[in-house]
Amino acid sequence: MSTVRDRAAWLKGPAFQCAEPPPAVNRAWRLILLGAPGVGKGTQAELLSSRLQACHLSTGDVFRAAKNLTECERSPAMNAALDFMRRGELVPDTTVLEMVRERVGCLTCGGGFLLDGFPRTVAQAEALQQILAEQEIKLDGVLSYELPIAEIVERLSGRRTCTKCKAVFHVTARPPRREGVCDGCGGALIQREDVRPESIRVRMAEYAKSTAPLTEYYRRQKLLVRIPATGTPEEIRDRALAALQGG
Ligand code: AMP
């Protein structure tokens, strides 16, 4: 069964309804996905969403979708968030939390959820804990995708992005048929600035400072499930599913 849903209530806000009702599931999974840039968290969220039927709730996707709404369709909180995102900064906790609170219906949805990109700081995690407690919802686990930094640098720095259609290739894992040329549209492939080794190390340092303390936060709550992020995307997904079923 296809689980690619429009996620309108998440992406556009509570004034919008999802096209489909929540899926009828035997068990609604409520999970958080953590992982440094480059570990493949977004891909894992999609693979798990297909298997568990839980909705993929990415805060980054909400901000990206908001760019396409008109000014009056956006809440004041969203307009403020976009200013931070445009400057390449993390959106302040208060703004992110206001946005998540507006979408609390997605956290109580009967199909469950996979949070991706939120929480990003311990303050956000504490606030989420309070929101979930108010709704009498319990988290089932926090999947932490882990990979040695050398491998992250190798994965990210090998990425090449099409300047025209934005398709993503990898010099060894997914090479284009002709070097430097997009298979799909023939556009030129470039290495984005944020995946150059020097930028990756800066991003990793930032991640270590603000987001990595979350693993300790959830370890203490006995919710942390460490998943080695090596192998194919499907192998990693199956590892996570086995850990969840065994837990
Ligand atoms: P992502 O797709 O998760 O990398 O998010 C893209 C951008 O959205 C980030 O660079 C931030 O500007 C913003 N963002 C997404 N989620 C959060 C969050 N939980 N806290 C702060 N900023 C966020």
CSV table of C-alpha atoms and ligand atoms in Angstrom, one decimal:
chain,number,residue,atom,x,y,z
A,1,MET,CA,0.0,0.0,0.0
A,2,SER,CA,1.3,3.4,-0.9
A,3,THR,CA,1.9,5.7,2.1
A,4,VAL,CA,3.0,8.8,0.3
A,5,ARG,CA,0.5,11.2,1.8
A,6,ASP,CA,0.0,14.9,1.2
A,7,ARG,CA,0.6,15.8,4.9
A,8,ALA,CA,-1.3,19.0,4.3
A,9,ALA,CA,-2.1,19.5,8.0
A,10,TRP,CA,1.7,19.3,8.8
A,11,LEU,CA,3.1,21.2,5.8
A,12,LYS,CA,0.5,24.0,5.6
A,13,GLY,CA,-0.9,24.2,9.2
A,14,PRO,CA,-4.0,23.4,11.2
A,15,ALA,CA,-6.3,25.3,8.8
A,16,PHE,CA,-5.7,22.5,6.2
A,17,GLN,CA,-6.8,18.9,6.3
A,18,CYS,CA,-4.9,15.9,5.0
A,19,ALA,CA,-6.4,14.5,1.8
A,20,GLU,CA,-6.6,11.0,3.4
A,21,PRO,CA,-7.8,10.0,6.9
A,22,PRO,CA,-5.1,8.5,9.2
A,23,PRO,CA,-4.3,4.9,8.1
A,24,ALA,CA,-5.8,2.1,10.2
A,25,VAL,CA,-2.7,0.6,11.9
A,26,ASN,CA,-2.3,-2.2,14.4
A,27,ARG,CA,0.2,-0.1,16.2
A,28,ALA,CA,0.8,3.6,15.9
A,29,TRP,CA,4.5,4.2,16.1
A,30,ARG,CA,5.7,7.5,17.6
A,31,LEU,CA,9.4,8.0,17.0
A,32,ILE,CA,12.1,10.6,16.7
A,33,LEU,CA,14.9,10.3,14.2
A,34,LEU,CA,18.3,11.8,15.1
A,35,GLY,CA,21.5,11.8,13.1
A,36,ALA,CA,24.2,14.1,11.8
A,37,PRO,CA,24.0,15.7,8.3
A,38,GLY,CA,24.9,13.0,5.8
A,39,VAL,CA,23.8,9.9,7.7
A,40,GLY,CA,20.7,9.4,5.4
A,41,LYS,CA,18.1,10.3,8.0
A,42,GLY,CA,15.6,11.7,5.4
A,43,THR,CA,15.8,8.5,3.3
A,44,GLN,CA,15.4,6.4,6.4
A,45,ALA,CA,12.3,8.5,7.5
A,46,GLU,CA,10.7,7.8,4.1
A,47,LEU,CA,11.5,4.0,4.2
A,48,LEU,CA,10.2,3.7,7.7
A,49,SER,CA,7.1,5.7,6.9
A,50,SER,CA,6.3,3.3,4.2
A,51,ARG,CA,6.7,0.3,6.5
A,52,LEU,CA,5.1,1.6,9.7
A,53,GLN,CA,2.6,3.9,8.0
A,54,ALA,CA,3.6,6.6,10.5
A,55,CYS,CA,3.6,10.1,9.0
A,56,HIS,CA,7.0,11.7,8.2
A,57,LEU,CA,7.0,15.0,10.0
A,58,SER,CA,10.0,17.1,9.0
A,59,THR,CA,10.2,20.7,10.4
A,60,GLY,CA,12.6,21.6,7.5
A,61,ASP,CA,9.9,20.5,5.1
A,62,VAL,CA,7.4,22.8,6.8
A,63,PHE,CA,9.7,25.8,6.3
A,64,ARG,CA,10.4,24.9,2.7
A,65,ALA,CA,6.6,24.4,2.0
A,66,ALA,CA,5.9,27.8,3.6
A,67,LYS,CA,7.9,29.5,1.0
A,68,ASN,CA,5.2,28.6,-1.5
A,69,LEU,CA,2.3,30.0,0.5
A,70,THR,CA,1.0,33.6,0.3
A,71,GLU,CA,2.0,36.0,3.1
A,72,CYS,CA,-1.6,35.8,4.6
A,73,GLU,CA,-1.7,32.1,4.5
A,74,ARG,CA,1.5,32.1,6.7
A,75,SER,CA,1.3,32.6,10.5
A,76,PRO,CA,3.4,35.4,12.0
A,77,ALA,CA,5.6,32.6,13.5
A,78,MET,CA,6.2,31.1,10.1
A,79,ASN,CA,7.1,34.5,8.5
A,80,ALA,CA,9.7,35.0,11.3
A,81,ALA,CA,11.1,31.5,10.8
A,82,LEU,CA,11.6,32.0,7.1
A,83,ASP,CA,13.8,35.1,7.8
A,84,PHE,CA,16.1,32.9,9.9
A,85,MET,CA,16.2,30.1,7.4
A,86,ARG,CA,17.0,32.5,4.6
A,87,ARG,CA,20.0,33.7,6.5
A,88,GLY,CA,21.1,30.1,6.9
A,89,GLU,CA,20.6,30.1,10.7
A,90,LEU,CA,18.7,27.8,13.0
A,91,VAL,CA,15.2,29.1,13.7
A,92,PRO,CA,14.9,30.1,17.4
A,93,ASP,CA,13.4,27.6,19.7
A,94,THR,CA,10.4,29.7,20.5
A,95,THR,CA,9.4,30.1,16.8
A,96,VAL,CA,9.9,26.3,16.1
A,97,LEU,CA,7.9,25.4,19.2
A,98,GLU,CA,5.0,27.7,18.3
A,99,MET,CA,4.9,26.1,14.9
A,100,VAL,CA,4.9,22.6,16.3
A,101,ARG,CA,2.2,23.5,18.9
A,102,GLU,CA,0.0,24.8,16.0
A,103,ARG,CA,0.4,21.3,14.5
A,104,VAL,CA,-0.2,19.3,17.7
A,105,GLY,CA,-3.0,17.4,15.8
A,106,CYS,CA,-0.3,15.7,13.7
A,107,LEU,CA,1.3,14.4,17.0
A,108,THR,CA,-2.0,13.0,18.1
A,109,CYS,CA,-2.8,11.5,14.7
A,110,GLY,CA,-3.9,7.9,14.9
A,111,GLY,CA,-1.3,6.8,12.3
A,112,GLY,CA,1.7,7.8,14.5
A,113,PHE,CA,4.6,10.0,13.5
A,114,LEU,CA,8.3,10.0,12.6
A,115,LEU,CA,9.8,13.4,13.7
A,116,ASP,CA,12.7,14.4,11.5
A,117,GLY,CA,14.7,17.6,12.2
A,118,PHE,CA,12.9,18.2,15.5
A,119,PRO,CA,13.8,18.4,18.3
A,120,ARG,CA,17.2,19.9,17.5
A,121,THR,CA,18.1,21.2,20.9
A,122,VAL,CA,17.6,20.0,24.5
A,123,ALA,CA,15.3,23.0,25.1
A,124,GLN,CA,13.1,21.8,22.1
A,125,ALA,CA,13.2,18.2,23.5
A,126,GLU,CA,12.0,19.4,26.9
A,127,ALA,CA,9.2,21.4,25.4
A,128,LEU,CA,8.2,18.4,23.2
A,129,GLN,CA,8.1,16.2,26.3
A,130,GLN,CA,5.6,18.7,27.8
A,131,ILE,CA,3.5,18.9,24.7
A,132,LEU,CA,3.3,15.1,24.5
A,133,ALA,CA,2.5,14.8,28.2
A,134,GLU,CA,-0.4,17.3,27.9
A,135,GLN,CA,-1.8,15.1,25.1
A,136,GLU,CA,-1.1,11.9,27.0
A,137,ILE,CA,1.1,10.6,24.3
A,138,LYS,CA,4.2,8.4,24.9
A,139,LEU,CA,7.2,8.2,22.6
A,140,ASP,CA,8.1,4.7,21.5
A,141,GLY,CA,11.8,5.5,20.9
A,142,VAL,CA,14.4,7.8,19.5
A,143,LEU,CA,16.4,6.3,16.6
A,144,SER,CA,19.9,7.7,16.5
A,145,TYR,CA,21.7,7.0,13.2
A,146,GLU,CA,25.4,6.7,13.7
A,147,LEU,CA,28.3,6.8,11.4
A,148,PRO,CA,32.1,7.6,11.8
A,149,ILE,CA,32.8,11.2,10.8
A,150,ALA,CA,35.3,10.1,8.1
A,151,GLU,CA,32.5,8.2,6.4
A,152,ILE,CA,30.1,11.1,6.7
A,153,VAL,CA,32.7,13.4,5.0
A,154,GLU,CA,33.2,10.8,2.2
A,155,ARG,CA,29.5,10.4,1.7
A,156,LEU,CA,28.7,14.1,1.6
A,157,SER,CA,31.8,15.3,-0.3
A,158,GLY,CA,31.0,12.8,-3.1
A,159,ARG,CA,27.6,14.3,-3.6
A,160,ARG,CA,27.0,16.1,-6.9
A,161,THR,CA,23.8,18.2,-7.5
A,162,CYS,CA,22.3,19.1,-10.9
A,163,THR,CA,22.3,22.9,-11.4
A,164,LYS,CA,19.1,22.6,-13.4
A,165,CYS,CA,16.8,19.9,-11.9
A,166,LYS,CA,18.5,19.5,-8.5
A,167,ALA,CA,18.8,15.7,-8.9
A,168,VAL,CA,21.5,14.3,-6.6
A,169,PHE,CA,24.3,11.9,-7.7
A,170,HIS,CA,27.3,10.5,-5.9
A,171,VAL,CA,30.7,10.0,-7.5
A,172,THR,CA,31.0,6.4,-6.3
A,173,ALA,CA,27.6,5.3,-4.9
A,174,ARG,CA,25.4,6.7,-7.7
A,175,PRO,CA,27.6,8.0,-10.5
A,176,PRO,CA,26.0,9.7,-13.5
A,177,ARG,CA,26.4,8.0,-16.9
A,178,ARG,CA,28.6,10.9,-18.1
A,179,GLU,CA,30.9,12.5,-15.6
A,180,GLY,CA,29.7,16.0,-14.6
A,181,VAL,CA,26.4,15.7,-16.5
A,182,CYS,CA,22.9,15.0,-15.1
A,183,ASP,CA,21.3,11.7,-16.4
A,184,GLY,CA,17.9,13.2,-16.3
A,185,CYS,CA,18.1,16.7,-17.9
A,186,GLY,CA,21.7,17.0,-19.1
A,187,GLY,CA,22.4,19.9,-16.7
A,188,ALA,CA,25.9,20.5,-15.2
A,189,LEU,CA,26.6,18.7,-11.9
A,190,ILE,CA,28.3,20.7,-9.1
A,191,GLN,CA,29.5,20.0,-5.6
A,192,ARG,CA,27.4,22.3,-3.4
A,193,GLU,CA,29.3,24.5,-1.1
A,194,ASP,CA,27.9,23.0,2.1
A,195,VAL,CA,29.2,19.5,1.1
A,196,ARG,CA,32.8,20.6,0.7
A,197,PRO,CA,35.0,18.9,3.3
A,198,GLU,CA,35.8,22.2,5.1
A,199,SER,CA,32.1,23.1,5.4
A,200,ILE,CA,31.2,19.6,6.5
A,201,ARG,CA,33.6,19.8,9.4
A,202,VAL,CA,32.0,23.1,10.4
A,203,ARG,CA,28.5,21.7,10.2
A,204,MET,CA,29.5,18.6,12.2
A,205,ALA,CA,31.0,20.8,14.9
A,206,GLU,CA,27.7,22.7,15.1
A,207,TYR,CA,25.8,19.5,15.2
A,208,ALA,CA,28.0,18.2,18.0
A,209,LYS,CA,27.4,21.4,20.0
A,210,SER,CA,23.6,21.7,19.7
A,211,THR,CA,22.0,18.4,18.6
A,212,ALA,CA,24.4,15.7,19.9
A,213,PRO,CA,23.5,16.4,23.5
A,214,LEU,CA,20.0,15.2,22.6
A,215,THR,CA,21.3,11.6,22.4
A,216,GLU,CA,22.4,11.9,26.1
A,217,TYR,CA,19.0,13.4,27.0
A,218,TYR,CA,17.1,10.5,25.4
A,219,ARG,CA,19.6,7.8,26.7
A,220,ARG,CA,18.9,8.9,30.2
A,221,GLN,CA,15.2,8.5,29.5
A,222,LYS,CA,15.9,4.9,28.2
A,223,LEU,CA,14.4,5.8,24.8
A,224,LEU,CA,17.6,5.9,22.7
A,225,VAL,CA,18.1,3.2,20.1
A,226,ARG,CA,21.5,3.4,18.4
A,227,ILE,CA,21.4,2.3,14.7
A,228,PRO,CA,24.7,1.9,12.8
A,229,ALA,CA,24.1,3.7,9.5
A,230,THR,CA,26.3,1.5,7.4
A,231,GLY,CA,25.2,-0.6,4.4
A,232,THR,CA,22.4,0.0,2.0
A,233,PRO,CA,19.3,2.1,2.9
A,234,GLU,CA,17.2,-1.1,3.1
A,235,GLU,CA,19.7,-2.8,5.4
A,236,ILE,CA,19.7,0.2,7.7
A,237,ARG,CA,15.9,0.3,7.7
A,238,ASP,CA,15.7,-3.4,8.5
A,239,ARG,CA,18.2,-2.9,11.4
A,240,ALA,CA,15.9,-0.2,12.8
A,241,LEU,CA,12.8,-2.3,12.4
A,242,ALA,CA,14.5,-5.3,14.1
A,243,ALA,CA,15.6,-3.0,17.0
A,244,LEU,CA,12.1,-1.6,17.4
A,245,GLN,CA,10.4,-5.0,17.3
A,246,GLY,CA,12.9,-6.4,19.8
A,247,GLY,CA,12.5,-3.4,22.2
B,1,AMP,P1,16.5,20.5,7.7
B,1,AMP,O1,15.8,20.2,6.4
B,1,AMP,O2,16.0,19.7,8.9
B,1,AMP,O3,18.0,20.5,7.5
B,1,AMP,O4,16.1,22.0,8.0
B,1,AMP,C1,16.3,23.1,7.1
B,1,AMP,C2,16.4,24.4,7.9
B,1,AMP,O5,15.2,24.6,8.6
B,1,AMP,C3,17.4,24.5,9.0
B,1,AMP,O6,18.7,24.9,8.5
B,1,AMP,C4,16.8,25.5,9.9
B,1,AMP,O7,17.0,26.8,9.4
B,1,AMP,C5,15.4,25.2,9.9
B,1,AMP,N1,15.0,24.2,10.9
B,1,AMP,C6,14.4,23.0,10.7
B,1,AMP,N2,14.1,22.4,11.8
B,1,AMP,C7,14.6,23.1,12.8
B,1,AMP,C8,14.6,23.0,14.3
B,1,AMP,N3,14.0,22.0,14.9
B,1,AMP,N4,15.1,24.0,15.0
B,1,AMP,C9,15.6,25.1,14.4
B,1,AMP,N5,15.7,25.3,13.0
B,1,AMP,C10,15.1,24.3,12.3
